[in-house]
Short mmCIF file of C-alpha atoms and ligand atoms in Angstrom, two decimals:
data_model
loop_
_atom_site.label_atom_id
_atom_site.label_comp_id
_atom_site.label_asym_id
_atom_site.label_seq_id
_atom_site.Cartn_x
_atom_site.Cartn_y
_atom_site.Cartn_z
CA MET A 1 49.83 -82.63 -58.48
CA ALA A 2 46.13 -83.09 -59.12
CA THR A 3 43.80 -81.16 -56.89
CA ASP A 4 40.52 -82.60 -55.74
CA PRO A 5 38.88 -79.53 -54.30
CA SER A 6 35.50 -81.21 -53.91
CA ALA A 7 36.91 -83.51 -51.28
CA GLY A 8 39.11 -80.77 -49.87
CA ARG A 9 42.12 -82.96 -50.47
CA VAL A 10 45.25 -82.69 -52.56
CA ALA A 11 46.17 -86.01 -54.13
CA PRO A 12 49.37 -86.88 -55.98
CA ALA A 13 48.82 -87.24 -59.75
CA GLY A 14 47.55 -90.68 -60.67
CA HIS A 15 46.30 -91.48 -57.17
CA ALA A 16 42.58 -91.85 -56.68
CA PRO A 17 41.34 -89.38 -54.11
CA ALA A 18 40.65 -91.05 -50.77
CA VAL A 19 37.06 -89.77 -50.68
CA SER A 20 34.63 -90.16 -53.56
CA SER A 21 33.81 -86.66 -54.63
CA PRO A 22 31.00 -85.09 -56.63
CA GLU A 23 31.61 -83.61 -60.04
CA ARG A 24 32.41 -79.90 -60.11
CA PRO A 25 29.41 -77.56 -59.88
CA ALA A 26 28.22 -76.25 -63.25
CA ALA A 27 29.69 -72.94 -64.42
CA LEU A 28 27.68 -69.95 -63.24
CA PRO A 29 25.81 -67.67 -65.69
CA ALA A 30 28.10 -65.04 -67.29
CA ARG A 31 25.74 -62.24 -66.18
CA LEU A 32 26.99 -62.77 -62.62
CA GLY A 33 30.47 -61.65 -63.65
CA GLN A 34 33.50 -63.20 -62.04
CA VAL A 35 32.63 -64.89 -58.77
CA LEU A 36 35.94 -65.37 -56.99
CA CYS A 37 34.92 -65.34 -53.35
CA LEU A 38 31.81 -65.32 -51.16
CA ASP A 39 31.59 -61.52 -51.14
CA ASP A 40 31.06 -61.59 -54.93
CA PHE A 41 27.77 -63.41 -54.36
CA GLU A 42 26.62 -60.57 -52.12
CA ALA A 43 27.27 -58.01 -54.87
CA ALA A 44 25.36 -60.15 -57.39
CA ALA A 45 22.43 -60.66 -54.98
CA ARG A 46 22.24 -56.91 -54.30
CA ARG A 47 21.54 -56.38 -58.01
CA HIS A 48 19.21 -59.37 -58.33
CA LEU A 49 16.92 -59.02 -55.32
CA PRO A 50 14.20 -56.44 -54.60
CA ARG A 51 15.54 -54.02 -52.02
CA PRO A 52 13.27 -55.17 -49.14
CA VAL A 53 14.31 -58.80 -49.61
CA PHE A 54 18.02 -57.99 -49.89
CA ALA A 55 17.74 -55.74 -46.83
CA TYR A 56 16.12 -58.53 -44.81
CA VAL A 57 18.97 -60.92 -45.57
CA SER A 58 21.89 -58.50 -45.36
CA GLY A 59 20.80 -56.33 -42.45
CA GLY A 60 21.66 -56.50 -38.79
CA VAL A 61 19.80 -54.53 -36.16
CA GLU A 62 19.60 -50.86 -35.17
CA ARG A 63 23.06 -49.37 -35.89
CA ASN A 64 24.56 -52.66 -37.15
CA ARG A 65 27.33 -52.46 -34.54
CA SER A 66 27.46 -56.23 -34.03
CA LEU A 67 27.31 -56.85 -37.77
CA ARG A 68 30.43 -54.69 -38.23
CA ALA A 69 32.16 -56.06 -35.14
CA ASN A 70 31.67 -59.63 -36.39
CA ALA A 71 33.53 -58.77 -39.60
CA GLN A 72 36.27 -56.89 -37.74
CA ALA A 73 36.85 -59.51 -35.03
CA PHE A 74 39.09 -61.54 -37.34
CA ASP A 75 41.52 -58.61 -37.60
CA ALA A 76 42.48 -59.12 -33.95
CA TRP A 77 44.52 -62.20 -34.95
CA GLU A 78 47.37 -62.81 -37.37
CA PHE A 79 48.93 -66.07 -38.51
CA VAL A 80 52.40 -67.30 -37.72
CA THR A 81 53.23 -69.56 -40.66
CA ARG A 82 55.59 -72.58 -40.78
CA VAL A 83 57.74 -73.57 -43.76
CA LEU A 84 59.12 -76.78 -45.28
CA ILE A 85 56.28 -78.91 -43.95
CA ASP A 86 54.91 -81.44 -46.46
CA THR A 87 51.35 -80.24 -46.97
CA SER A 88 50.83 -81.98 -50.31
CA ARG A 89 48.42 -84.51 -48.77
CA ARG A 90 46.49 -82.12 -46.61
CA SER A 91 42.78 -82.64 -46.03
CA THR A 92 39.96 -80.33 -45.01
CA GLU A 93 37.82 -83.28 -43.88
CA THR A 94 36.38 -82.74 -40.42
CA ALA A 95 34.64 -85.09 -38.02
CA LEU A 96 31.66 -83.66 -36.17
CA LEU A 97 28.81 -85.29 -34.23
CA GLY A 98 29.30 -88.73 -35.73
CA SER A 99 29.84 -87.71 -39.38
CA THR A 100 32.87 -86.84 -41.47
CA TRP A 101 32.27 -83.75 -43.58
CA SER A 102 34.32 -82.51 -46.54
CA ALA A 103 35.21 -79.25 -44.79
CA PRO A 104 35.00 -77.67 -41.33
CA VAL A 105 32.21 -75.47 -42.68
CA GLY A 106 28.43 -75.81 -42.80
CA ILE A 107 25.38 -73.79 -43.73
CA ALA A 108 23.79 -71.81 -40.90
CA PRO A 109 20.00 -71.67 -40.51
CA MET A 110 18.38 -68.78 -42.35
CA GLY A 111 14.72 -67.84 -42.39
CA LEU A 112 12.71 -67.15 -45.56
CA CYS A 113 15.29 -68.56 -48.01
CA ALA A 114 12.48 -69.48 -50.39
CA LEU A 115 11.65 -65.78 -50.70
CA SER A 116 15.07 -64.84 -52.06
CA ALA A 117 15.65 -68.02 -54.11
CA TYR A 118 13.21 -70.35 -55.88
CA ARG A 119 12.68 -73.25 -53.43
CA GLY A 120 15.69 -71.77 -51.64
CA ASP A 121 16.02 -74.18 -48.71
CA LEU A 122 15.77 -77.11 -51.09
CA ALA A 123 18.48 -75.73 -53.40
CA ILE A 124 20.70 -75.09 -50.39
CA THR A 125 20.19 -78.50 -48.81
CA GLN A 126 20.72 -80.35 -52.10
CA ALA A 127 23.97 -78.47 -52.63
CA ALA A 128 25.05 -79.27 -49.07
CA ALA A 129 24.29 -82.96 -49.59
CA ARG A 130 26.29 -83.09 -52.82
CA GLU A 131 29.24 -81.24 -51.29
CA ASN A 132 29.01 -83.21 -48.03
CA VAL A 133 28.69 -80.30 -45.62
CA PRO A 134 26.03 -79.93 -42.91
CA MET A 135 23.02 -77.73 -43.62
CA ILE A 136 20.79 -76.44 -40.83
CA MET A 137 17.16 -75.93 -41.87
CA SER A 138 15.62 -72.87 -40.21
CA GLY A 139 12.33 -73.10 -38.35
CA SER A 140 11.41 -69.75 -39.87
CA SER A 141 11.16 -71.21 -43.35
CA LEU A 142 8.64 -71.53 -46.15
CA ILE A 143 9.21 -75.13 -47.23
CA ARG A 144 7.99 -78.01 -45.10
CA LEU A 145 10.76 -79.48 -42.95
CA GLU A 146 9.73 -82.99 -44.10
CA GLU A 147 10.66 -82.14 -47.72
CA ILE A 148 14.11 -80.98 -46.71
CA VAL A 149 15.09 -84.11 -44.79
CA GLN A 150 13.79 -86.27 -47.63
CA ALA A 151 16.12 -84.42 -50.02
CA ASN A 152 19.02 -84.48 -47.57
CA PRO A 153 18.78 -87.08 -44.78
CA LYS A 154 21.84 -85.50 -43.09
CA ALA A 155 20.22 -82.06 -42.76
CA TRP A 156 19.83 -80.68 -39.25
CA PHE A 157 16.68 -78.86 -38.05
CA GLN A 158 16.78 -75.60 -36.09
CA ALA A 159 13.77 -74.76 -33.95
CA TYR A 160 12.65 -71.51 -32.43
CA LEU A 161 10.69 -72.70 -29.47
CA PRO A 162 6.98 -71.91 -29.48
CA GLY A 163 5.53 -70.33 -26.33
CA THR A 164 3.81 -73.22 -24.57
CA GLU A 165 4.93 -76.68 -23.47
CA ALA A 166 2.22 -78.36 -25.50
CA GLN A 167 3.32 -76.50 -28.65
CA ILE A 168 6.98 -77.33 -27.99
CA VAL A 169 6.21 -81.03 -27.53
CA ALA A 170 4.11 -81.10 -30.73
CA LEU A 171 6.88 -79.40 -32.76
CA ILE A 172 9.62 -81.72 -31.46
CA GLU A 173 7.43 -84.77 -32.16
CA ARG A 174 6.98 -83.52 -35.72
CA VAL A 175 10.74 -83.05 -36.22
CA LYS A 176 11.37 -86.52 -34.78
CA ALA A 177 8.73 -88.14 -37.01
CA ALA A 178 10.27 -86.43 -40.05
CA GLY A 179 13.52 -88.31 -39.40
CA TYR A 180 15.98 -85.56 -38.44
CA GLY A 181 19.01 -86.78 -36.49
CA THR A 182 20.21 -83.41 -35.18
CA LEU A 183 18.06 -80.76 -33.54
CA VAL A 184 19.40 -77.23 -33.01
CA LEU A 185 17.66 -74.97 -30.51
CA THR A 186 18.26 -71.25 -31.04
CA LEU A 187 18.03 -69.46 -27.71
CA ASP A 188 19.10 -65.89 -28.55
CA ALA A 189 15.77 -64.76 -30.00
CA SER A 190 13.54 -64.62 -26.94
CA ILE A 191 11.71 -61.64 -28.44
CA ALA A 192 11.72 -59.98 -31.87
CA SER A 193 14.64 -57.56 -32.25
CA ASN A 194 14.39 -53.99 -33.49
CA ARG A 195 14.99 -54.42 -37.24
CA GLU A 196 14.56 -50.77 -38.20
CA ASN A 197 16.47 -51.46 -41.41
CA ASN A 198 13.72 -53.85 -42.53
CA ILE A 199 11.01 -51.26 -41.94
CA ARG A 200 12.96 -48.56 -43.76
CA ALA A 201 13.51 -50.90 -46.72
CA GLY A 202 9.81 -51.84 -46.88
CA PHE A 203 10.15 -55.33 -45.46
CA SER A 204 7.74 -56.85 -42.96
CA THR A 205 6.76 -60.42 -42.11
CA PRO A 206 4.31 -61.23 -43.48
CA LEU A 207 4.93 -58.91 -46.43
CA ARG A 208 2.25 -56.26 -46.84
CA PRO A 209 1.13 -55.82 -50.44
CA SER A 210 1.90 -52.23 -51.48
CA LEU A 211 2.66 -50.15 -54.56
CA ARG A 212 6.27 -49.95 -53.42
CA LEU A 213 6.55 -53.73 -53.20
CA ALA A 214 4.95 -54.11 -56.64
CA TRP A 215 7.45 -51.60 -58.08
CA GLU A 216 10.35 -53.47 -56.49
CA GLY A 217 9.11 -56.68 -58.13
CA LEU A 218 8.70 -55.07 -61.54
CA THR A 219 12.18 -53.57 -61.44
CA HIS A 220 13.71 -56.98 -60.55
CA PRO A 221 12.06 -59.15 -63.22
CA ARG A 222 14.48 -62.05 -62.94
CA TRP A 223 13.50 -62.45 -59.27
CA LEU A 224 9.81 -61.67 -59.96
CA PHE A 225 9.44 -64.35 -62.65
CA GLY A 226 12.17 -66.78 -61.62
CA THR A 227 11.40 -66.88 -57.91
CA PHE A 228 8.19 -65.21 -56.79
CA LEU A 229 5.70 -65.88 -59.62
CA LYS A 230 7.22 -69.30 -60.31
CA THR A 231 6.67 -70.21 -56.65
CA LEU A 232 3.07 -68.93 -56.72
CA ALA A 233 2.31 -70.79 -59.95
CA ARG A 234 3.82 -74.12 -58.89
CA HIS A 235 3.38 -74.22 -55.12
CA GLY A 236 0.82 -71.55 -54.23
CA MET A 237 1.31 -68.78 -51.71
CA PRO A 238 4.24 -69.64 -49.40
CA HIS A 239 3.41 -69.97 -45.72
CA PHE A 240 5.58 -70.15 -42.62
CA GLU A 241 5.69 -73.93 -42.41
CA ASN A 242 7.92 -74.87 -39.51
CA ASN A 243 7.52 -72.64 -36.50
CA HIS A 244 4.92 -75.00 -35.10
CA ALA A 245 3.64 -78.52 -35.58
CA HIS A 246 1.03 -76.95 -37.87
CA ARG A 247 1.20 -74.55 -40.82
CA GLY A 248 1.61 -70.84 -40.04
CA VAL A 249 0.55 -67.64 -41.80
CA PRO A 250 1.08 -66.87 -45.52
CA ILE A 251 4.10 -64.76 -46.44
CA LEU A 252 2.04 -62.13 -48.26
CA SER A 253 -0.80 -61.07 -46.05
CA LYS A 254 -2.84 -58.05 -45.07
CA ASN A 255 -2.74 -59.37 -41.53
CA VAL A 256 0.80 -58.44 -40.50
CA LEU A 257 0.81 -60.41 -37.28
CA ARG A 258 3.51 -63.02 -37.67
CA ASP A 259 2.74 -66.07 -35.54
CA PHE A 260 5.97 -65.92 -33.58
CA SER A 261 5.46 -66.53 -29.94
CA ASP A 262 7.05 -64.46 -27.23
CA ARG A 263 9.63 -66.82 -25.76
CA GLY A 264 10.72 -64.52 -22.94
CA HIS A 265 9.33 -66.82 -20.25
CA LEU A 266 11.13 -70.01 -21.35
CA GLY A 267 13.86 -71.47 -19.14
CA TRP A 268 16.34 -74.36 -18.87
CA GLN A 269 13.50 -76.62 -17.69
CA HIS A 270 12.17 -76.50 -21.25
CA ILE A 271 15.54 -77.59 -22.62
CA ARG A 272 15.61 -80.46 -20.08
CA MET A 273 12.13 -81.47 -21.23
CA ILE A 274 13.25 -81.48 -24.87
CA ARG A 275 16.42 -83.41 -24.01
CA ALA A 276 14.29 -86.09 -22.37
CA MET A 277 12.13 -86.53 -25.47
CA TRP A 278 14.73 -86.00 -28.25
CA PRO A 279 16.76 -89.14 -29.00
CA GLY A 280 19.15 -87.56 -31.53
CA GLN A 281 21.97 -85.04 -31.27
CA LEU A 282 20.97 -81.84 -29.49
CA VAL A 283 22.82 -78.62 -30.30
CA ILE A 284 22.25 -75.34 -28.45
CA LYS A 285 22.77 -72.20 -30.55
CA GLY A 286 23.05 -68.56 -29.57
CA ILE A 287 25.35 -69.00 -26.57
CA LEU A 288 27.88 -66.26 -25.64
CA ASP A 289 28.26 -66.52 -21.86
CA VAL A 290 30.39 -69.23 -20.24
CA ARG A 291 27.70 -69.82 -17.59
CA ASP A 292 25.08 -70.49 -20.28
CA ALA A 293 27.52 -72.76 -22.11
CA ARG A 294 28.00 -74.80 -18.94
CA ALA A 295 24.25 -74.89 -18.29
CA ALA A 296 23.69 -76.18 -21.84
CA VAL A 297 26.28 -78.94 -21.40
CA GLU A 298 24.86 -79.92 -18.02
CA THR A 299 21.39 -80.07 -19.56
CA GLY A 300 22.69 -82.69 -21.98
CA ALA A 301 23.60 -80.71 -25.11
CA ASP A 302 25.81 -82.64 -27.53
CA GLY A 303 27.24 -79.46 -29.04
CA LEU A 304 27.12 -75.67 -28.85
CA ILE A 305 27.01 -73.00 -31.54
CA ILE A 306 28.50 -69.75 -30.27
CA SER A 307 26.61 -67.03 -32.15
CA ASN A 308 25.21 -63.52 -31.98
CA HIS A 309 22.67 -64.39 -34.68
CA GLY A 310 24.75 -62.69 -37.36
CA GLY A 311 24.39 -59.37 -35.52
CA ARG A 312 20.58 -59.49 -35.85
CA GLN A 313 19.40 -59.55 -32.22
CA LEU A 314 20.82 -57.22 -29.53
CA ASP A 315 22.99 -54.58 -31.19
CA SER A 316 26.45 -54.25 -29.59
CA THR A 317 26.43 -57.89 -28.57
CA VAL A 318 29.98 -59.22 -28.36
CA SER A 319 31.38 -60.97 -31.39
CA PRO A 320 31.39 -64.77 -30.87
CA LEU A 321 35.07 -65.04 -31.83
CA ARG A 322 36.00 -63.05 -28.71
CA VAL A 323 34.25 -65.37 -26.27
CA LEU A 324 35.18 -68.57 -28.09
CA PRO A 325 38.42 -69.45 -26.22
CA ASP A 326 36.81 -69.16 -22.77
CA ILE A 327 33.82 -71.28 -23.79
CA VAL A 328 36.06 -73.91 -25.39
CA GLN A 329 38.09 -74.09 -22.19
CA ALA A 330 34.97 -74.35 -20.01
CA CYS A 331 33.26 -77.02 -22.14
CA PRO A 332 35.82 -79.65 -23.18
CA GLU A 333 33.15 -82.40 -23.30
CA VAL A 334 31.35 -81.10 -26.41
CA PRO A 335 32.25 -79.67 -29.81
CA VAL A 336 32.03 -75.90 -29.75
CA MET A 337 30.92 -74.50 -33.12
CA ILE A 338 30.62 -70.88 -34.15
CA ASP A 339 28.92 -68.59 -36.67
CA SER A 340 28.47 -64.84 -37.34
CA GLY A 341 30.54 -62.96 -39.89
CA PHE A 342 32.63 -65.74 -41.48
CA ARG A 343 33.42 -65.09 -45.15
CA ARG A 344 36.99 -66.29 -45.78
CA GLY A 345 39.12 -69.38 -45.33
CA THR A 346 41.36 -67.31 -43.09
CA ASP A 347 38.36 -66.50 -40.85
CA VAL A 348 37.58 -70.20 -40.57
CA LEU A 349 41.19 -71.12 -39.71
CA LYS A 350 41.39 -68.46 -37.00
CA ALA A 351 38.28 -69.84 -35.28
CA LEU A 352 39.57 -73.43 -35.52
CA ALA A 353 42.92 -72.33 -34.10
CA LEU A 354 41.05 -70.72 -31.18
CA GLY A 355 39.35 -74.05 -30.45
CA ALA A 356 36.18 -74.13 -32.56
CA LYS A 357 35.43 -77.56 -34.05
CA PHE A 358 33.31 -76.20 -36.88
CA VAL A 359 32.18 -72.97 -38.49
CA PHE A 360 28.74 -72.12 -39.90
CA VAL A 361 28.21 -69.50 -42.58
CA GLY A 362 24.82 -68.03 -43.49
CA ARG A 363 24.12 -65.06 -45.75
CA PRO A 364 26.60 -65.87 -48.58
CA PHE A 365 24.81 -69.19 -49.24
CA ASN A 366 21.47 -67.40 -49.33
CA TYR A 367 22.89 -64.95 -51.92
CA ALA A 368 24.39 -67.81 -53.93
CA ALA A 369 21.02 -69.62 -53.99
CA ALA A 370 19.25 -66.40 -55.01
CA VAL A 371 21.47 -65.71 -58.01
CA ALA A 372 22.30 -69.24 -59.19
CA GLY A 373 20.29 -71.87 -57.26
CA GLN A 374 21.88 -75.15 -56.29
CA ASP A 375 24.90 -74.61 -58.59
CA GLY A 376 25.53 -71.25 -56.96
CA VAL A 377 25.52 -72.78 -53.49
CA ARG A 378 27.81 -75.59 -54.61
CA LYS A 379 30.17 -73.01 -56.09
CA ALA A 380 30.12 -71.03 -52.83
CA ILE A 381 30.91 -74.16 -50.80
CA SER A 382 33.78 -75.06 -53.16
CA LEU A 383 35.22 -71.56 -53.03
CA LEU A 384 35.30 -71.55 -49.25
CA ARG A 385 36.66 -75.10 -49.04
CA GLU A 386 39.40 -74.28 -51.56
CA GLU A 387 40.34 -71.19 -49.53
CA VAL A 388 40.55 -73.30 -46.37
CA SER A 389 42.71 -75.90 -48.13
CA ARG A 390 45.02 -73.32 -49.76
CA ASP A 391 45.37 -71.39 -46.50
CA MET A 392 46.22 -74.58 -44.60
CA ALA A 393 49.08 -75.22 -47.02
CA MET A 394 50.48 -71.71 -46.59
CA LEU A 395 50.08 -71.96 -42.83
CA GLY A 396 51.92 -75.29 -42.80
CA VAL A 397 49.22 -77.66 -41.53
CA THR A 398 47.85 -80.84 -43.11
CA SER A 399 44.74 -81.43 -41.01
CA VAL A 400 42.23 -79.20 -39.29
CA THR A 401 43.11 -80.98 -36.06
CA ASP A 402 46.66 -79.53 -36.31
CA LEU A 403 45.37 -76.00 -35.77
CA SER A 404 46.01 -74.42 -32.41
CA THR A 405 46.83 -71.07 -30.89
CA ASP A 406 50.47 -71.80 -31.87
CA CYS A 407 49.40 -70.68 -35.38
CA LEU A 408 48.19 -67.28 -34.14
CA MET A 409 49.49 -64.08 -32.66
CA PRO A 410 47.37 -61.12 -31.49
CA ALA A 411 47.48 -58.40 -34.14
CA ASP A 412 49.52 -55.32 -33.45
CA PRO A 413 46.82 -52.83 -32.35
CA ARG A 414 48.74 -50.04 -34.12
CA THR A 415 48.43 -51.73 -37.51
CA ALA A 416 45.24 -53.85 -37.20
CA SER A 417 42.97 -52.65 -39.97
CA SER A 418 39.22 -52.70 -40.31
CA SER A 419 37.92 -55.28 -42.76
CA CYS A 420 34.60 -53.58 -43.30
C1 GLV B 501 15.81 -65.23 -38.64
O1 GLV B 501 16.39 -66.07 -38.05
C2 GLV B 501 16.27 -63.89 -38.69
O2 GLV B 501 17.29 -63.59 -38.05
O3 GLV B 501 15.65 -63.09 -39.39
#
């Protein structure tokens, strides 16, 4: 048997794979050690990044209860495997919103990627394009959204809504003019959450110049020269580029007022307004309550992303995996996607078996971009896709559409272990 992991497909020897696939990502630098799974990228990024930057990416909020619960939620389910099923021609290909992707996995939106990795969003989106998985560009980013869609015409854009109707309309017009086909609206960040961990680690947005920050840079020279100074030399001081139709504040500033609007007053009428002016696919992200899921569908959403923002908004918010089955049942008209805490092929298969159509993963791709750029992200995508493919074989399924609750059993509460 010849394996074609790039296409997520196992082809008999001598047969051309059914999907043209990119070449394998380049080998990663030896200094990273053995990278065998997504968690290995986190360990490498912890060494590579200044503490405030690593803390911003890795942290949750307050006591990190939701962050932990997201990781532990997968332990509530165990697989019931089947045997003697021919899985030699299995495929991880997944159809979603009019495209066929190489895996049921995409890259979640993450702010400030170009602070942890040189031209981070660009490296991530180029890797996503080459591996044929969806990448969602965050509105809280430091590279212009127009550059990203030029590099990857299949990228999606995620907006945090600005505070006034006029600002919302101007931002959506900009995203439309740039040529994006899918717009994601994140609704779970109506106000800034209490990121004490960021303050303790010396992180603020914008970053305040300080002796501590300078020391962190000097003690992480690979990041200082390879990301921060290289960015300054080639592209100037990074600014928040995509929260509005116009450029926002610089990342390093004495004025620490980030130009994020309070969105607490926004309502479904704003989503209806956007639906009326947005011709492409509209995805609503940050949904956990069945009533909100129904409201989103009735407002014209083409898809939902069930999410607690990676445990970064309200601490103790329920893990999305727990509410997934009810939302899937209530919203059969649209694909229900999910993120928050996914790290393993087994995590992905559990969500698909519970009815999710697609899974988004964030932090590990940020770490992979930080330590090894585009090749790192491609390696991370391949690792996860190979896990999904291998796990499908052991489970006894050949297609992601074969997954159902028949593959799962609730874990025995006496033996369920914590994965933290
Ligand atoms: C941005 O989306 C963040 O959670 O920091």
